[in-house]
PDB file of C-alpha atoms in Angstrom:
ATOM      1  CA  MET A   1     -51.115 158.096 238.325  1.00 57.00           C
ATOM      2  CA  PHE A   2     -49.312 156.523 235.370  1.00 58.00           C
ATOM      3  CA  PRO A   3     -46.144 154.429 235.561  1.00 67.00           C
ATOM      4  CA  THR A   4     -43.174 156.491 234.404  1.00 78.00           C
ATOM      5  CA  VAL A   5     -41.225 155.816 231.215  1.00 83.00           C
ATOM      6  CA  ASP A   6     -37.604 155.325 232.267  1.00 87.00           C
ATOM      7  CA  PRO A   7     -34.756 157.167 230.486  1.00 89.00           C
ATOM      8  CA  LYS A   8     -33.608 154.145 228.434  1.00 92.00           C
ATOM      9  CA  GLU A   9     -37.156 153.491 227.226  1.00 92.00           C
ATOM     10  CA  ARG A  10     -37.656 157.196 226.480  1.00 93.00           C
ATOM     11  CA  GLU A  11     -34.431 157.214 224.465  1.00 95.00           C
ATOM     12  CA  LEU A  12     -35.488 154.132 222.490  1.00 96.00           C
ATOM     13  CA  LEU A  13     -38.851 155.583 221.508  1.00 96.00           C
ATOM     14  CA  THR A  14     -37.261 158.977 220.814  1.00 96.00           C
ATOM     15  CA  GLY A  15     -34.765 157.197 218.563  1.00 96.00           C
ATOM     16  CA  MET A  16     -37.601 155.493 216.708  1.00 97.00           C
ATOM     17  CA  GLY A  17     -39.192 158.884 216.068  1.00 97.00           C
ATOM     18  CA  ASN A  18     -35.904 160.481 215.013  1.00 97.00           C
ATOM     19  CA  CYS A  19     -35.070 157.615 212.681  1.00 96.00           C
ATOM     20  CA  PHE A  20     -38.494 157.631 211.074  1.00 97.00           C
ATOM     21  CA  GLU A  21     -38.457 161.410 210.601  1.00 96.00           C
ATOM     22  CA  ALA A  22     -35.029 161.214 208.927  1.00 96.00           C
ATOM     23  CA  CYS A  23     -35.582 158.156 206.718  1.00 95.00           C
ATOM     24  CA  HIS A  24     -39.345 157.513 206.492  1.00 96.00           C
ATOM     25  CA  ALA A  25     -38.600 153.789 206.477  1.00 96.00           C
ATOM     26  CA  ASP A  26     -41.314 151.227 207.177  1.00 97.00           C
ATOM     27  CA  PHE A  27     -41.648 149.658 210.620  1.00 97.00           C
ATOM     28  CA  GLU A  28     -39.139 146.865 210.036  1.00 97.00           C
ATOM     29  CA  GLY A  29     -36.614 149.262 208.509  1.00 97.00           C
ATOM     30  CA  THR A  30     -36.954 151.744 211.347  1.00 97.00           C
ATOM     31  CA  VAL A  31     -36.629 149.006 213.975  1.00 98.00           C
ATOM     32  CA  GLY A  32     -33.592 147.608 212.172  1.00 97.00           C
ATOM     33  CA  MET A  33     -31.806 150.960 212.094  1.00 97.00           C
ATOM     34  CA  VAL A  34     -32.620 151.685 215.736  1.00 97.00           C
ATOM     35  CA  ALA A  35     -31.536 148.194 216.807  1.00 97.00           C
ATOM     36  CA  ASP A  36     -28.265 148.505 214.918  1.00 97.00           C
ATOM     37  CA  ALA A  37     -27.524 151.946 216.377  1.00 96.00           C
ATOM     38  CA  ARG A  38     -28.149 150.676 219.903  1.00 96.00           C
ATOM     39  CA  ARG A  39     -26.425 147.308 219.443  1.00 96.00           C
ATOM     40  CA  ARG A  40     -29.636 145.392 220.124  1.00 97.00           C
ATOM     41  CA  THR A  41     -31.478 142.824 218.088  1.00 98.00           C
ATOM     42  CA  PRO A  42     -34.603 143.894 216.199  1.00 98.00           C
ATOM     43  CA  ALA A  43     -36.583 141.301 218.210  1.00 98.00           C
ATOM     44  CA  ASP A  44     -35.393 142.883 221.464  1.00 97.00           C
ATOM     45  CA  VAL A  45     -36.382 146.363 220.270  1.00 97.00           C
ATOM     46  CA  VAL A  46     -39.830 145.142 219.211  1.00 97.00           C
ATOM     47  CA  ALA A  47     -40.327 143.328 222.528  1.00 97.00           C
ATOM     48  CA  THR A  48     -39.395 146.486 224.440  1.00 96.00           C
ATOM     49  CA  LEU A  49     -41.737 148.629 222.341  1.00 97.00           C
ATOM     50  CA  GLU A  50     -44.611 146.161 222.823  1.00 96.00           C
ATOM     51  CA  ARG A  51     -44.042 146.115 226.583  1.00 95.00           C
ATOM     52  CA  MET A  52     -43.944 149.905 226.646  1.00 95.00           C
ATOM     53  CA  ARG A  53     -47.275 150.046 224.796  1.00 95.00           C
ATOM     54  CA  ARG A  54     -48.842 147.724 227.373  1.00 94.00           C
ATOM     55  CA  GLU A  55     -47.365 149.475 230.415  1.00 93.00           C
ATOM     56  CA  PHE A  56     -47.416 153.099 229.302  1.00 93.00           C
ATOM     57  CA  GLY A  57     -50.148 153.262 226.650  1.00 92.00           C
ATOM     58  CA  ASN A  58     -52.079 155.895 228.599  1.00 91.00           C
ATOM     59  CA  ASP A  59     -49.026 157.846 229.785  1.00 91.00           C
ATOM     60  CA  PRO A  60     -48.936 161.363 228.279  1.00 92.00           C
ATOM     61  CA  GLU A  61     -45.184 161.213 227.644  1.00 92.00           C
ATOM     62  CA  TYR A  62     -45.466 157.847 225.883  1.00 93.00           C
ATOM     63  CA  ARG A  63     -48.343 159.161 223.769  1.00 94.00           C
ATOM     64  CA  ARG A  64     -46.365 162.271 222.808  1.00 94.00           C
ATOM     65  CA  LEU A  65     -43.346 160.195 221.757  1.00 95.00           C
ATOM     66  CA  ARG A  66     -45.528 157.633 219.992  1.00 96.00           C
ATOM     67  CA  SER A  67     -47.329 160.365 218.035  1.00 97.00           C
ATOM     68  CA  ARG A  68     -44.125 160.970 216.060  1.00 96.00           C
ATOM     69  CA  LEU A  69     -44.584 157.591 214.364  1.00 97.00           C
ATOM     70  CA  PRO A  70     -47.227 156.463 211.872  1.00 96.00           C
ATOM     71  CA  ALA A  71     -50.408 155.048 213.353  1.00 93.00           C
ATOM     72  CA  GLU A  72     -49.893 151.838 211.357  1.00 93.00           C
ATOM     73  CA  PHE A  73     -46.650 151.061 213.231  1.00 95.00           C
ATOM     74  CA  PRO A  74     -47.652 148.173 215.535  1.00 90.00           C
ATOM     75  CA  LEU A  75     -46.416 149.560 218.834  1.00 82.00           C
TER      76      LEU A  75
END
């Protein structure tokens, strides 16, 4: 069984996908917009996304949310 993505993490990755789909910004631009909207620092957003990749990389929900972003995004 996979660890479960919690609602705040789900919302962050969903926001990344929504932002990218609306703006098609590069990774740094997308992270910056998401961080600003959530009143977080870009470094904090990146750290959370990296941790999510490590913890949930094989989770079907994580993979579905992640598939909304370009493969070259390092998360």
